[in-house]
PDB file of C-alpha atoms and ligand atoms in Angstrom:
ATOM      1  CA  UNK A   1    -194.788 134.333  88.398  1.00 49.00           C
ATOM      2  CA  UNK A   2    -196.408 135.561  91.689  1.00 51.00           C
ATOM      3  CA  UNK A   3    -198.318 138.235  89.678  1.00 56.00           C
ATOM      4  CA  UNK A   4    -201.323 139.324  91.431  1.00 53.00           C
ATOM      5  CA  UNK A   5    -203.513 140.456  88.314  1.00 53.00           C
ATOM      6  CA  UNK A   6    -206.881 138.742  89.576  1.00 54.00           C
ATOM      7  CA  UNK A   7    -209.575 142.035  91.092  1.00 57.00           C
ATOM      8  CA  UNK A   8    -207.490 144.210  88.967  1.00 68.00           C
ATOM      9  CA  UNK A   9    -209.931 147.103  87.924  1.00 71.00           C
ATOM     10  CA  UNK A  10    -208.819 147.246  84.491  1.00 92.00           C
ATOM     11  CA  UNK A  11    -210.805 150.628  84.019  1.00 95.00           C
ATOM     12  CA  UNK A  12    -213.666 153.030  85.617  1.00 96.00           C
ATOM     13  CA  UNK A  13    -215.628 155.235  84.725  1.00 97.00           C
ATOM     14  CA  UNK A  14    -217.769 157.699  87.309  1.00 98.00           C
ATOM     15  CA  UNK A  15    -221.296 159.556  86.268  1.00 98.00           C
ATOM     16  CA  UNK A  16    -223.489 162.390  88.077  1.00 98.00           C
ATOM     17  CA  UNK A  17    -225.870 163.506  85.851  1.00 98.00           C
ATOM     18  CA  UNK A  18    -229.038 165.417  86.629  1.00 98.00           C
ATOM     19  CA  UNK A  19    -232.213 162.878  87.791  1.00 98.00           C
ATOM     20  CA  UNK A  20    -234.161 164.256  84.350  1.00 97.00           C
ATOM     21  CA  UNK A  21    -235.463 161.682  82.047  1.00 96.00           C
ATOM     22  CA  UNK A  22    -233.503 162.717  78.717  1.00 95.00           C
ATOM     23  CA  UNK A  23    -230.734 161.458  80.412  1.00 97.00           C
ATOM     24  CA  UNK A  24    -231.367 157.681  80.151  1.00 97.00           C
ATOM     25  CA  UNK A  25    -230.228 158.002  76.510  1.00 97.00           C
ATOM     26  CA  UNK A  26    -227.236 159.573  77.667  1.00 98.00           C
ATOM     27  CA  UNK A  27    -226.521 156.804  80.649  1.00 98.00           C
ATOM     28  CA  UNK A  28    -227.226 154.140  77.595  1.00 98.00           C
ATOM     29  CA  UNK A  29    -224.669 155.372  75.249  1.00 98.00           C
ATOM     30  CA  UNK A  30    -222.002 156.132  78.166  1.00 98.00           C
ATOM     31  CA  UNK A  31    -222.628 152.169  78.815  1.00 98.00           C
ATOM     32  CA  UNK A  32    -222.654 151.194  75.692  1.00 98.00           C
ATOM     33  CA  UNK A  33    -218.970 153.310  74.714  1.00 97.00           C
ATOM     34  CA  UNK A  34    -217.498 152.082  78.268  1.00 97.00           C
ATOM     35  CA  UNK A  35    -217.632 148.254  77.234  1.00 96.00           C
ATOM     36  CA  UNK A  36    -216.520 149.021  73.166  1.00 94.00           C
ATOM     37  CA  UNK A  37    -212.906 148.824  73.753  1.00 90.00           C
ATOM     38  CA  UNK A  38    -213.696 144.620  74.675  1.00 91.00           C
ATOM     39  CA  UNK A  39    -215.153 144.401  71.353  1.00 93.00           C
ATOM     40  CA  UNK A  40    -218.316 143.228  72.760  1.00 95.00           C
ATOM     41  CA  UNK A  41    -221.576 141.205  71.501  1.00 96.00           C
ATOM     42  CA  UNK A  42    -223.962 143.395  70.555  1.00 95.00           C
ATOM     43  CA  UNK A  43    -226.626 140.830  72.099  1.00 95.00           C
ATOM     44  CA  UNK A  44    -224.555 142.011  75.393  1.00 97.00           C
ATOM     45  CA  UNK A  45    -224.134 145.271  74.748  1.00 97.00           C
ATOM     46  CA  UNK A  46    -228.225 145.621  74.360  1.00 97.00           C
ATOM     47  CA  UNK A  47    -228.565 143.609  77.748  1.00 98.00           C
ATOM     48  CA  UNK A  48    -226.169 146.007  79.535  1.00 98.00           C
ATOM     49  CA  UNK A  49    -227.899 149.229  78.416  1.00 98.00           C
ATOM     50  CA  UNK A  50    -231.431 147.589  78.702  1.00 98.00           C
ATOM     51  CA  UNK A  51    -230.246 147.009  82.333  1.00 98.00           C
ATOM     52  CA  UNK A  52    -228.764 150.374  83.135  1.00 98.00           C
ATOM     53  CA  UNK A  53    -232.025 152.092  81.633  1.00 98.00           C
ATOM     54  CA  UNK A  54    -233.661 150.133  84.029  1.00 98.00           C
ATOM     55  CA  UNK A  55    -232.370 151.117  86.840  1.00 98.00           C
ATOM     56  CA  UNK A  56    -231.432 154.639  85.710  1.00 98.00           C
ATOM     57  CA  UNK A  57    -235.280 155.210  85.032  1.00 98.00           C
ATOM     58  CA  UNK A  58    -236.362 153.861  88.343  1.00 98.00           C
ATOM     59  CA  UNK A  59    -234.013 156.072  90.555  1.00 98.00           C
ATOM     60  CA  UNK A  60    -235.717 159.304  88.245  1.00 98.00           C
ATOM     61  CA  UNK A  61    -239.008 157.876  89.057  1.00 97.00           C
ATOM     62  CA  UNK A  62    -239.183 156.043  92.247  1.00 98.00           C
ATOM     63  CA  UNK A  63    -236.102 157.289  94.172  1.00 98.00           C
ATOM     64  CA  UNK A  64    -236.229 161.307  93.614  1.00 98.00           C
ATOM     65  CA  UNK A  65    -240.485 160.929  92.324  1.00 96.00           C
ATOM     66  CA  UNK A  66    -239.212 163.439  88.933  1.00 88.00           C
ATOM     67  CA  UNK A  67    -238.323 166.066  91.338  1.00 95.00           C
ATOM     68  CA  UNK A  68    -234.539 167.447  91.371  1.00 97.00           C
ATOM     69  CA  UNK A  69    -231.979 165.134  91.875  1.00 98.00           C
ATOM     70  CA  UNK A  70    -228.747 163.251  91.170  1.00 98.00           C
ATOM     71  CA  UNK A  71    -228.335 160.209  89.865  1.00 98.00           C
ATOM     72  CA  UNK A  72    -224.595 158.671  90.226  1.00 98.00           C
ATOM     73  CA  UNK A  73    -222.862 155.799  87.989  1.00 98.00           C
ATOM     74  CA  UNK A  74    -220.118 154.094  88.434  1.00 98.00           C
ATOM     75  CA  UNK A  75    -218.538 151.778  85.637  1.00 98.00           C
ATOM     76  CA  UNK A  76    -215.992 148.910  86.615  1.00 97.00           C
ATOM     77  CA  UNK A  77    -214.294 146.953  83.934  1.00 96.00           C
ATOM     78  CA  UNK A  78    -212.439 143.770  85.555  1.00 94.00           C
ATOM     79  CA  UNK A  79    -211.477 140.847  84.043  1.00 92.00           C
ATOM     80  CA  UNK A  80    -214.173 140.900  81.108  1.00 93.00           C
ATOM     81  CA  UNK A  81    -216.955 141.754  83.718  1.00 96.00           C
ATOM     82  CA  UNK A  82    -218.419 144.745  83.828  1.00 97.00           C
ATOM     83  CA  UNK A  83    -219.865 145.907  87.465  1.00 98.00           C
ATOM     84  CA  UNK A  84    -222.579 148.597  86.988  1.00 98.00           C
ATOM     85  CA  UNK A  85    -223.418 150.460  90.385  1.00 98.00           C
ATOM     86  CA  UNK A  86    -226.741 152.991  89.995  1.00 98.00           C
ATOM     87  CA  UNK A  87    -227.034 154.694  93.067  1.00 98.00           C
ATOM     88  CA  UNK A  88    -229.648 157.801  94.074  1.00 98.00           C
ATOM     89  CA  UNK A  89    -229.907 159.904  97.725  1.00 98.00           C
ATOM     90  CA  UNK A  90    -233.741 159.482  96.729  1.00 98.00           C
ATOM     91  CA  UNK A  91    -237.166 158.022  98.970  1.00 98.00           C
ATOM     92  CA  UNK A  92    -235.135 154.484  99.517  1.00 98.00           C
ATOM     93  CA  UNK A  93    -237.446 151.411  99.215  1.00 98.00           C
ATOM     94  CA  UNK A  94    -239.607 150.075 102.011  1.00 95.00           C
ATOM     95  CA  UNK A  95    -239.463 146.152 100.934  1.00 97.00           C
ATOM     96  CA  UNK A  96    -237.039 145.185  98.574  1.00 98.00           C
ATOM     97  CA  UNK A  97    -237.634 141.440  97.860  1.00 97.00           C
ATOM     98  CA  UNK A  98    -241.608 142.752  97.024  1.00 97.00           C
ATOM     99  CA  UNK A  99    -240.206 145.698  95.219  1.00 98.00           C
ATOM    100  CA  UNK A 100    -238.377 142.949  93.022  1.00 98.00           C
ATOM    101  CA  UNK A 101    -241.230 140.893  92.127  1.00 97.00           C
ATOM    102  CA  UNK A 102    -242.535 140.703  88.688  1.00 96.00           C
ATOM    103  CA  UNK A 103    -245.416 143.118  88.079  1.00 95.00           C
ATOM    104  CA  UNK A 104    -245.073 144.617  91.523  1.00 97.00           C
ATOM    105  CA  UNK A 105    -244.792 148.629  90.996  1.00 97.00           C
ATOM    106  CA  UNK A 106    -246.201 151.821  93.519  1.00 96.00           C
ATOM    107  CA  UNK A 107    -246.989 152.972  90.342  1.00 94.00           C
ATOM    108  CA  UNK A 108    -249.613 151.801  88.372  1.00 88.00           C
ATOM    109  CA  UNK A 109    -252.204 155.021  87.517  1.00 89.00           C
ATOM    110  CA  UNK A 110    -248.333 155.695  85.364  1.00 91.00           C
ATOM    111  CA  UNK A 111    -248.560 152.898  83.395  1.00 93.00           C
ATOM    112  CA  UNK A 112    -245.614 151.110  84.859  1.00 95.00           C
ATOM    113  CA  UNK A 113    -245.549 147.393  84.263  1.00 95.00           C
ATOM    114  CA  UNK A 114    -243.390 146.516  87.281  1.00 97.00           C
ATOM    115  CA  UNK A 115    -240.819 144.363  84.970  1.00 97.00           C
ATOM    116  CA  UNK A 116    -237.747 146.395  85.863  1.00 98.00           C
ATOM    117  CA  UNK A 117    -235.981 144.578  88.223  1.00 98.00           C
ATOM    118  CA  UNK A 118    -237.214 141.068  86.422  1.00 97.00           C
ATOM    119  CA  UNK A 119    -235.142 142.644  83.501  1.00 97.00           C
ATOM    120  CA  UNK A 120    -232.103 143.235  84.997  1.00 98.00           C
ATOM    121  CA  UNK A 121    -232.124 140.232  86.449  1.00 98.00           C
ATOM    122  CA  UNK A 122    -233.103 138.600  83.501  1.00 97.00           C
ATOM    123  CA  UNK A 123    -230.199 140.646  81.471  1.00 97.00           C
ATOM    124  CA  UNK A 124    -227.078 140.930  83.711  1.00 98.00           C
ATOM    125  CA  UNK A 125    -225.389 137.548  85.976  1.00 98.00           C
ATOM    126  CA  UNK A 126    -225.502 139.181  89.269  1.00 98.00           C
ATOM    127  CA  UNK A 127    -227.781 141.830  91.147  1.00 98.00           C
ATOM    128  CA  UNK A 128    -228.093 143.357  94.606  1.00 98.00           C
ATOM    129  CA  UNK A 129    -230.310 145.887  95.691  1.00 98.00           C
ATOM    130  CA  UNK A 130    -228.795 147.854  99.053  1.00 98.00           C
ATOM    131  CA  UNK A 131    -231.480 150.694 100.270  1.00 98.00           C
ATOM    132  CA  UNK A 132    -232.376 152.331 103.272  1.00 97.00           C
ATOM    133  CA  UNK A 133    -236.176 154.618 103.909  1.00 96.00           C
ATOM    134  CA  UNK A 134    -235.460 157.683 103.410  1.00 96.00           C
ATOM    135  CA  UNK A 135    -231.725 157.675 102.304  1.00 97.00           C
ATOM    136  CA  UNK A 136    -231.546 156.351  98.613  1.00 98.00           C
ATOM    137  CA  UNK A 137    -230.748 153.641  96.870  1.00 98.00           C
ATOM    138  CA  UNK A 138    -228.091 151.806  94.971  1.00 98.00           C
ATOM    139  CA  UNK A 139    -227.963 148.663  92.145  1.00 98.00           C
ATOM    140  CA  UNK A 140    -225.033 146.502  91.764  1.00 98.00           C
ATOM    141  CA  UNK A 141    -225.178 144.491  88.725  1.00 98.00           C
ATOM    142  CA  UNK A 142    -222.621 142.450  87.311  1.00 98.00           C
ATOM    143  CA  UNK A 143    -222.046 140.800  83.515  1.00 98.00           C
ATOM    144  CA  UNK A 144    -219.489 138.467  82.273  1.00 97.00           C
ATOM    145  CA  UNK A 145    -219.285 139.310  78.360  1.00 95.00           C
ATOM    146  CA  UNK A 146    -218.667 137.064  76.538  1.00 89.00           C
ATOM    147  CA  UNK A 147    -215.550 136.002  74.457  1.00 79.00           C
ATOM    148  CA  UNK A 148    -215.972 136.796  71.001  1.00 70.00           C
TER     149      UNK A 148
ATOM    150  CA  UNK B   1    -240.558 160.430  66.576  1.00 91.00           C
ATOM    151  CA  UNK B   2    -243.840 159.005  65.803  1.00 94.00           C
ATOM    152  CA  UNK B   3    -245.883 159.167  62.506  1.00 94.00           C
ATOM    153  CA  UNK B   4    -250.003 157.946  62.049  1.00 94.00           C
ATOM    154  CA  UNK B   5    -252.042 156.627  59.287  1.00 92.00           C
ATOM    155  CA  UNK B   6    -254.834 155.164  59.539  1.00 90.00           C
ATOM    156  CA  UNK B   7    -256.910 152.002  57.407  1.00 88.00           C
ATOM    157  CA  UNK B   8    -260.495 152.437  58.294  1.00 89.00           C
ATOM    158  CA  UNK B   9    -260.950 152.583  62.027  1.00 92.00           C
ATOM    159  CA  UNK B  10    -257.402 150.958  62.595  1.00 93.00           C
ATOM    160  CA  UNK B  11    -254.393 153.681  63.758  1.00 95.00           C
ATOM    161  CA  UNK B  12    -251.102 153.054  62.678  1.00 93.00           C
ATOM    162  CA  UNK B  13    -248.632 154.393  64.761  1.00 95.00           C
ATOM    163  CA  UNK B  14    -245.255 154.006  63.517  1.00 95.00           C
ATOM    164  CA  UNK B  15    -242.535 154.048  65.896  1.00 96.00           C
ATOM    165  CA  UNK B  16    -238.720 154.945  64.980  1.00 95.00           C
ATOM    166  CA  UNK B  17    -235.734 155.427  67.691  1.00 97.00           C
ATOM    167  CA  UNK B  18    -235.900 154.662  70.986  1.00 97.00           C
ATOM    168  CA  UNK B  19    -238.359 153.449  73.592  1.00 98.00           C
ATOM    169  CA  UNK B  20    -237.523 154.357  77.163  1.00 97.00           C
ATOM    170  CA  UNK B  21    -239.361 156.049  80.000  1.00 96.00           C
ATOM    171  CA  UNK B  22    -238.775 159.667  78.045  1.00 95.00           C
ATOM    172  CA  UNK B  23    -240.295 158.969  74.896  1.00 96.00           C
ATOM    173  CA  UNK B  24    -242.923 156.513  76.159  1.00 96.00           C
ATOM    174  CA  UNK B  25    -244.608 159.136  77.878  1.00 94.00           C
ATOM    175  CA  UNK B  26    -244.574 161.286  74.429  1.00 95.00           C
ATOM    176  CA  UNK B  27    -245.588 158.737  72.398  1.00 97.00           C
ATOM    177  CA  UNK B  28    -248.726 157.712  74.721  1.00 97.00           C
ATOM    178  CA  UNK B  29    -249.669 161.702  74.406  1.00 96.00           C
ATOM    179  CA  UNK B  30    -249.871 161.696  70.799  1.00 96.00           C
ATOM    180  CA  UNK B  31    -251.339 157.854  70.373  1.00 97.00           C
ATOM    181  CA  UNK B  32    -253.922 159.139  72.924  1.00 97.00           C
ATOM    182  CA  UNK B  33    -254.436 162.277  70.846  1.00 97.00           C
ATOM    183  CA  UNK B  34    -254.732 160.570  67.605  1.00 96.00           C
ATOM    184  CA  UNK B  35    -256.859 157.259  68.254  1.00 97.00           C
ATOM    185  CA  UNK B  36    -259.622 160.192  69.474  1.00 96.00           C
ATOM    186  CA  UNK B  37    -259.454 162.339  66.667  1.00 95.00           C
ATOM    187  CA  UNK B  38    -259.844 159.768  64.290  1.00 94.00           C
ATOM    188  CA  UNK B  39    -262.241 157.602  66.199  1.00 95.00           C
ATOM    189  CA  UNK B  40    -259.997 154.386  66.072  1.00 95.00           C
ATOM    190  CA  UNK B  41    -260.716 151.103  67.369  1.00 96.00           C
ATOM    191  CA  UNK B  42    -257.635 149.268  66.192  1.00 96.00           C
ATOM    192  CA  UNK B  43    -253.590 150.359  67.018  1.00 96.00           C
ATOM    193  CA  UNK B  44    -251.440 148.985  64.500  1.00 94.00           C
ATOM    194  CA  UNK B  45    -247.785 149.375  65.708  1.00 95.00           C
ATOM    195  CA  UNK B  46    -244.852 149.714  63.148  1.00 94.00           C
ATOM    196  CA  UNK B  47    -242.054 148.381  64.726  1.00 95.00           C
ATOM    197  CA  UNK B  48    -239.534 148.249  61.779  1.00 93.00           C
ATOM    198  CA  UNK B  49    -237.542 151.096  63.170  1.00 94.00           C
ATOM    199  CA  UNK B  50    -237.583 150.614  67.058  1.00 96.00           C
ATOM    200  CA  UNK B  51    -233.751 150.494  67.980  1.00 96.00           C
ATOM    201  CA  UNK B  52    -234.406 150.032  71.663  1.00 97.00           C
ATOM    202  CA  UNK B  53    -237.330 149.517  74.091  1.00 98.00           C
ATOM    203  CA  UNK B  54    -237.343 148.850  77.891  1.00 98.00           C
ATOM    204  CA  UNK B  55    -240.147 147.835  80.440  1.00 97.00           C
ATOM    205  CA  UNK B  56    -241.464 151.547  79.588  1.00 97.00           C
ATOM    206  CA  UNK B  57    -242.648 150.484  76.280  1.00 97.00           C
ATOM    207  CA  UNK B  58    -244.787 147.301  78.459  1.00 97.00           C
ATOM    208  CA  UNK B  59    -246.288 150.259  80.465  1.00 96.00           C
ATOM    209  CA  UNK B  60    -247.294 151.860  77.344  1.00 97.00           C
ATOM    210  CA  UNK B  61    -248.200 149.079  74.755  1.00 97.00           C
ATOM    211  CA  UNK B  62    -250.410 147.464  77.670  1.00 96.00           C
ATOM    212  CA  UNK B  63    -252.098 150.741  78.150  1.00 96.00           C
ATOM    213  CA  UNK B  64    -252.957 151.050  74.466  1.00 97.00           C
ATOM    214  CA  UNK B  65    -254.036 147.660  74.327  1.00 97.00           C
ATOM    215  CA  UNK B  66    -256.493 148.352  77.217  1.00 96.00           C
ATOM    216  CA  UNK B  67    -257.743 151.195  75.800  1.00 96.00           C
ATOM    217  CA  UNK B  68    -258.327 149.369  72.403  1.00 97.00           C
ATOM    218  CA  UNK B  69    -260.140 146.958  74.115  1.00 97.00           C
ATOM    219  CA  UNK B  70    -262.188 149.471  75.883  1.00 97.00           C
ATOM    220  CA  UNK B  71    -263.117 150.585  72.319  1.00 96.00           C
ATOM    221  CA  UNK B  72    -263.691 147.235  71.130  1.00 96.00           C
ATOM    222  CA  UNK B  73    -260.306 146.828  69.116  1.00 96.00           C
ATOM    223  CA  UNK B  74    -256.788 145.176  69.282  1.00 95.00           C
ATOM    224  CA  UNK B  75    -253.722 145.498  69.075  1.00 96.00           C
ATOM    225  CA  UNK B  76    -251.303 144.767  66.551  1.00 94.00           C
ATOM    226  CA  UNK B  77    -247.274 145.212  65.458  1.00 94.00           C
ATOM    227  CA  UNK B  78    -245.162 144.479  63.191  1.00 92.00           C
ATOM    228  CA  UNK B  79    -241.381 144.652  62.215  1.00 92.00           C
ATOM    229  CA  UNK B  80    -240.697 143.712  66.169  1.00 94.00           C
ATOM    230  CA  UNK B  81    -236.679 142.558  66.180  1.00 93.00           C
ATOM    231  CA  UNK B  82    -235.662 139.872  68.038  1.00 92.00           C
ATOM    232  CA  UNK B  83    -234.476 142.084  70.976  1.00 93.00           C
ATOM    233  CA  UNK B  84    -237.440 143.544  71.150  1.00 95.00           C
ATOM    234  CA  UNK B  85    -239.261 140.589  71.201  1.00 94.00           C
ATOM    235  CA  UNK B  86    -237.248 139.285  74.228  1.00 95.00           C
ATOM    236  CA  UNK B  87    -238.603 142.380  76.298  1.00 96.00           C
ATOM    237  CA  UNK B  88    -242.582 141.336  74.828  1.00 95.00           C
ATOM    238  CA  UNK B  89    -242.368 137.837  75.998  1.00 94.00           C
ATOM    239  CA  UNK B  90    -240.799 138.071  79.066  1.00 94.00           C
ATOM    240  CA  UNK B  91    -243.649 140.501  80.167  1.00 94.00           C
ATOM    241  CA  UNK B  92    -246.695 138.625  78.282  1.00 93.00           C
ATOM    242  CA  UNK B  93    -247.242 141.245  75.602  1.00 94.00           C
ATOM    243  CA  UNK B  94    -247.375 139.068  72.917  1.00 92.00           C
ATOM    244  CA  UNK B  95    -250.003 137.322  74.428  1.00 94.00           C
ATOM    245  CA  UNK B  96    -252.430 140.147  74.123  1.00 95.00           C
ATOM    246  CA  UNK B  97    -250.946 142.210  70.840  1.00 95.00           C
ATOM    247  CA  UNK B  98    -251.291 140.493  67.960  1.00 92.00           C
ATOM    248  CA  UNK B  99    -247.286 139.716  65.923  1.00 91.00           C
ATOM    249  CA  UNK B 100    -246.950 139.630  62.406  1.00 82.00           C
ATOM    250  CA  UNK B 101    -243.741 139.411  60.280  1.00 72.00           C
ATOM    251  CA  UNK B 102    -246.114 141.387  57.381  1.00 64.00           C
ATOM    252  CA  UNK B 103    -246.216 144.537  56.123  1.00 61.00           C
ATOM    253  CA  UNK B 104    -250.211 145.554  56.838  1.00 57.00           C
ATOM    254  CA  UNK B 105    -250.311 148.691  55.408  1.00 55.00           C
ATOM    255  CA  UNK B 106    -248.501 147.475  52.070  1.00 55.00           C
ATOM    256  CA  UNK B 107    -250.555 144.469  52.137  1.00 50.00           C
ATOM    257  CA  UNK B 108    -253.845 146.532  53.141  1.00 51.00           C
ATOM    258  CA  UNK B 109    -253.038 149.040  49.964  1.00 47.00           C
ATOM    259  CA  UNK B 110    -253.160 145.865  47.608  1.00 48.00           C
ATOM    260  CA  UNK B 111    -256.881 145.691  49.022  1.00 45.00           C
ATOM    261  CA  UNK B 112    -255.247 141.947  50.669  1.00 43.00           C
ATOM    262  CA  UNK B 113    -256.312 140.741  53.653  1.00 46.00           C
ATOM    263  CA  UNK B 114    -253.457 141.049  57.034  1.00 47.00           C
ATOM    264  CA  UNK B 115    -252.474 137.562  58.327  1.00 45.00           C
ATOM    265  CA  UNK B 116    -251.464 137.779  61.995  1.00 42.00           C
ATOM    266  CA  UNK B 117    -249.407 135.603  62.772  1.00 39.00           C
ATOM    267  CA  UNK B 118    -247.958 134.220  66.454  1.00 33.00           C
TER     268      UNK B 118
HETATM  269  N1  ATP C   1    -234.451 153.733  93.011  1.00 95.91           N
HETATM  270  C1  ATP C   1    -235.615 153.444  93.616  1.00 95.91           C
HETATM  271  N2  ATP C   1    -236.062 154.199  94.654  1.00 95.91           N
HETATM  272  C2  ATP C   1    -237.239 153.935  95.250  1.00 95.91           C
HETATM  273  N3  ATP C   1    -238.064 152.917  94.897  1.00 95.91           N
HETATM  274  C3  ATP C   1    -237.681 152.129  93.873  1.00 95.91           C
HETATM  275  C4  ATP C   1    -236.440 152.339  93.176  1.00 95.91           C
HETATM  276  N4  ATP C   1    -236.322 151.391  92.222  1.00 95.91           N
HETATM  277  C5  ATP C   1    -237.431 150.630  92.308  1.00 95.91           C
HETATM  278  N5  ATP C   1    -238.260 151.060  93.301  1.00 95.91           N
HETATM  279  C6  ATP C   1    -239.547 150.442  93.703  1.00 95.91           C
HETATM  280  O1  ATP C   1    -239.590 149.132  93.184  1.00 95.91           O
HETATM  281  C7  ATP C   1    -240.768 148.952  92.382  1.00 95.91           C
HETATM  282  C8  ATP C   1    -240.483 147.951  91.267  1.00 95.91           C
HETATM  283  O2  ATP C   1    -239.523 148.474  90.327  1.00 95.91           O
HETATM  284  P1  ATP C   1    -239.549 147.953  88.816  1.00 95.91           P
HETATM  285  O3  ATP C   1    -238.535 148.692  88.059  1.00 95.91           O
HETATM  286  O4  ATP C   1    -239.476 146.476  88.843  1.00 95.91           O
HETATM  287  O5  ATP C   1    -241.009 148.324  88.339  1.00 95.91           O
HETATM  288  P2  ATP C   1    -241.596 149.780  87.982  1.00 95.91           P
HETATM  289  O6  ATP C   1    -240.508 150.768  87.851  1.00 95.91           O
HETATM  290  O7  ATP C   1    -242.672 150.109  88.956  1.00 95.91           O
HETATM  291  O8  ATP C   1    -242.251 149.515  86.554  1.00 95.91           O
HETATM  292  P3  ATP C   1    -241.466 149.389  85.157  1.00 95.91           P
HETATM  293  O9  ATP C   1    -240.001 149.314  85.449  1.00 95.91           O
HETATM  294  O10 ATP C   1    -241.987 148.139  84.531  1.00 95.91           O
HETATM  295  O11 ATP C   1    -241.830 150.591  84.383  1.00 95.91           O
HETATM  296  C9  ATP C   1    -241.139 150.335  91.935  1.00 95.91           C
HETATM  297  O12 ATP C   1    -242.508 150.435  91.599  1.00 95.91           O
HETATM  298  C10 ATP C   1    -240.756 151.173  93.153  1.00 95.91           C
HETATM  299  O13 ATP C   1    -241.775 151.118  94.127  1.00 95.91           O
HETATM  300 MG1   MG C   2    -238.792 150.411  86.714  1.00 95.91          MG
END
C-alpha cells in the first residue's frame, strides 16, 4: 500500500578498465555475470554482450584511436531491465545520426564494416548516443529481458 | 585460436572461441599469412566452434572474401549457429559467402563433391 518500488535500482555495478582490446572479453563476461542472478535467456544474454562489445570496441577504437585510455561501465538492473551506459573521455563524434548509419565508419582501410551501432540497435530496446568534439562519448542502452 | 588445412587451392581456416575486434585482427594476420604461402584461391571457414562474433568478424570475413575474389575464389563456411547467423544477415554476408550445413572437409576426404547450400 503506497509503496514506491517503481525506478528502484535493484542493483549496479561500475567498470574502469584500461581502453586495450583484450578487455572486450572481460566487459562481455562482466555483462553476461551482472544479468545471471534474473535467470536470463541466453538469446538475451548473447544480445546484451553482442551490444556491450559493440560499443566497448568502438570507444577503444574510435573514441581514444588504440592509444591510452579509460573506458567506464556502468550496469543498472531495474525492474527486469538492464540499462548499460559505455562512456569514454575520447575524440567525441562529429555527426552522430551519420555516425549511426549502417555501413557508415571513419574507418574503412581497418576493415570496419560500420554495423555497430545497427547492432545495438538491432539487439537492445532503447539507445542514445550523447557526445561532444573533443570530450568523449557515452551509450545508453536499455533491454527488457524477458520472463522466462 | 585458429587452425588451416587446405583441399587443393581451397584454405580452411577453422575458427574456435571468440570473434571480437581482438582476435579478428589475429586471425586476419594468420589467414593473410596462410592463403599466400599456400597459394589459395578458396577460404573455407569452419564455424562449428565460434562461440561469439560481433561486427568485427563482418570487417574481417568481407575482407577475406575480397581478397578471394581478387584471386579468383570464394568464400565459404560452415557450422555457422543461429546467433551467428543473425550477425551475417543483418550485414549481407551471406549474400557473398557461400552457407552450408555440411561438413566439406569430411565430405571432400570421401572424394564427394561439397553442396553449398543457402
Ligand atoms: N566512442 C566513439 N568515439 C568516437 N567515434 C565513434 C565512437 N563510436 C562510434 N564512433 C564513430 O561512429 C562510426 C560508426 O560506428 P559503428 O560501430 O557503427 O561502425 P565501425 O566501428 O566504424 O565499424 P564496425 O563496428 O562494423 O567494426 C565509427 O566509424 C566512428 O567514426
Ligand atoms: Mg564499431
Amino acid at each position: 500500500m503506497g509503496e514506491i518500488t517503481e525506478n528502484k535500482v535493484e542493483n549496479r555495478v561500475r567498470i574502469e578498465m584500461d581502453a586495450k582490446s583484450r578487455n572486450e572479453s572481460f566487459a562481455r563476461l562482466a555483462v553476461a555475470a551482472f544479468v545471471s542472478e534474473l535467470d536470463p535467456l541466453v538469446s538475451d544474454v548473447i544480445d546484451i554482450k553482442t551490444a556491450v562489445s559493440e560499443a566497448v570496441t568502438n570507444a577503444i577504437i574510435h573514441g581514444y584511436e588504440d592509444s591510452p585510455g579509460t573506458v567506464y561501465i556502468d550496469l543498472k538492473l531495474t525492474d527486469g531491465v538492464i540499462t548499460v551506459t559505455i562512456k569514454d573521455d575520447g575524440v567525441g563524434i562529429d555527426d552522430i545520426s551519420r555516425a549511426m548509419e549502417p555501413l557508415y565508419t571513419s574507418k574503412p582501410e581497418e576493415e570496419r564494416s560500420g554495423m555497430g551501432f545497427t547492432v545495438m540497435e538491432a539487439f537492445m530496446d532503447s539507445i542514445i548516443v550523447r557526445s561532444e568534439k573533443g570530450r568523449g562519448t557515452e551509450v545508453i542502452m536499455t533491454k527488457k529481458l524477458s520472463d522466462v | 585460436m585458429i587452425s588451416f588445412g587446405r583441399d587443393g587451392r581451397s584454405l580452411i581456416a577453422r575458427i574456435e572461441g571468440e570473434i571480437d575486434h581482438h582476435t579478428a585482427d589475429e586471425f586476419k594476420t594468420s589467414i593473410e599469412k596462410e592463403y599466400g604461402r599456400i597459394n589459395a584461391k578458396n577460404i573455407i571457414f569452419d564455424f562449428t566452434g565460434v562461440t561469439f562474433m560481433d561486427s568485427s568478424g563482418i570487417g574481417m570475413l568481407i575482407g577475406r572474401y575480397k581478397k578471394a575474389v581478387e584471386y579468383g575464389g570464394s568464400v565459404y563456411a560452415f557450422g555457422v549457429s543461429k546467433e551467428v547467423f543473425r550477425i551475417f544477415e543483418m550485414s549481407g554476408l551471406h549474400k557473398i559467402i557461400k552457407i552450408s550445413d555440411e561438413e566439406p572437409a569430411d565430405n571432400l576426404k570421401k572424394g564427394g563433391r561439397v553442396k553449398w547450400v543457402k
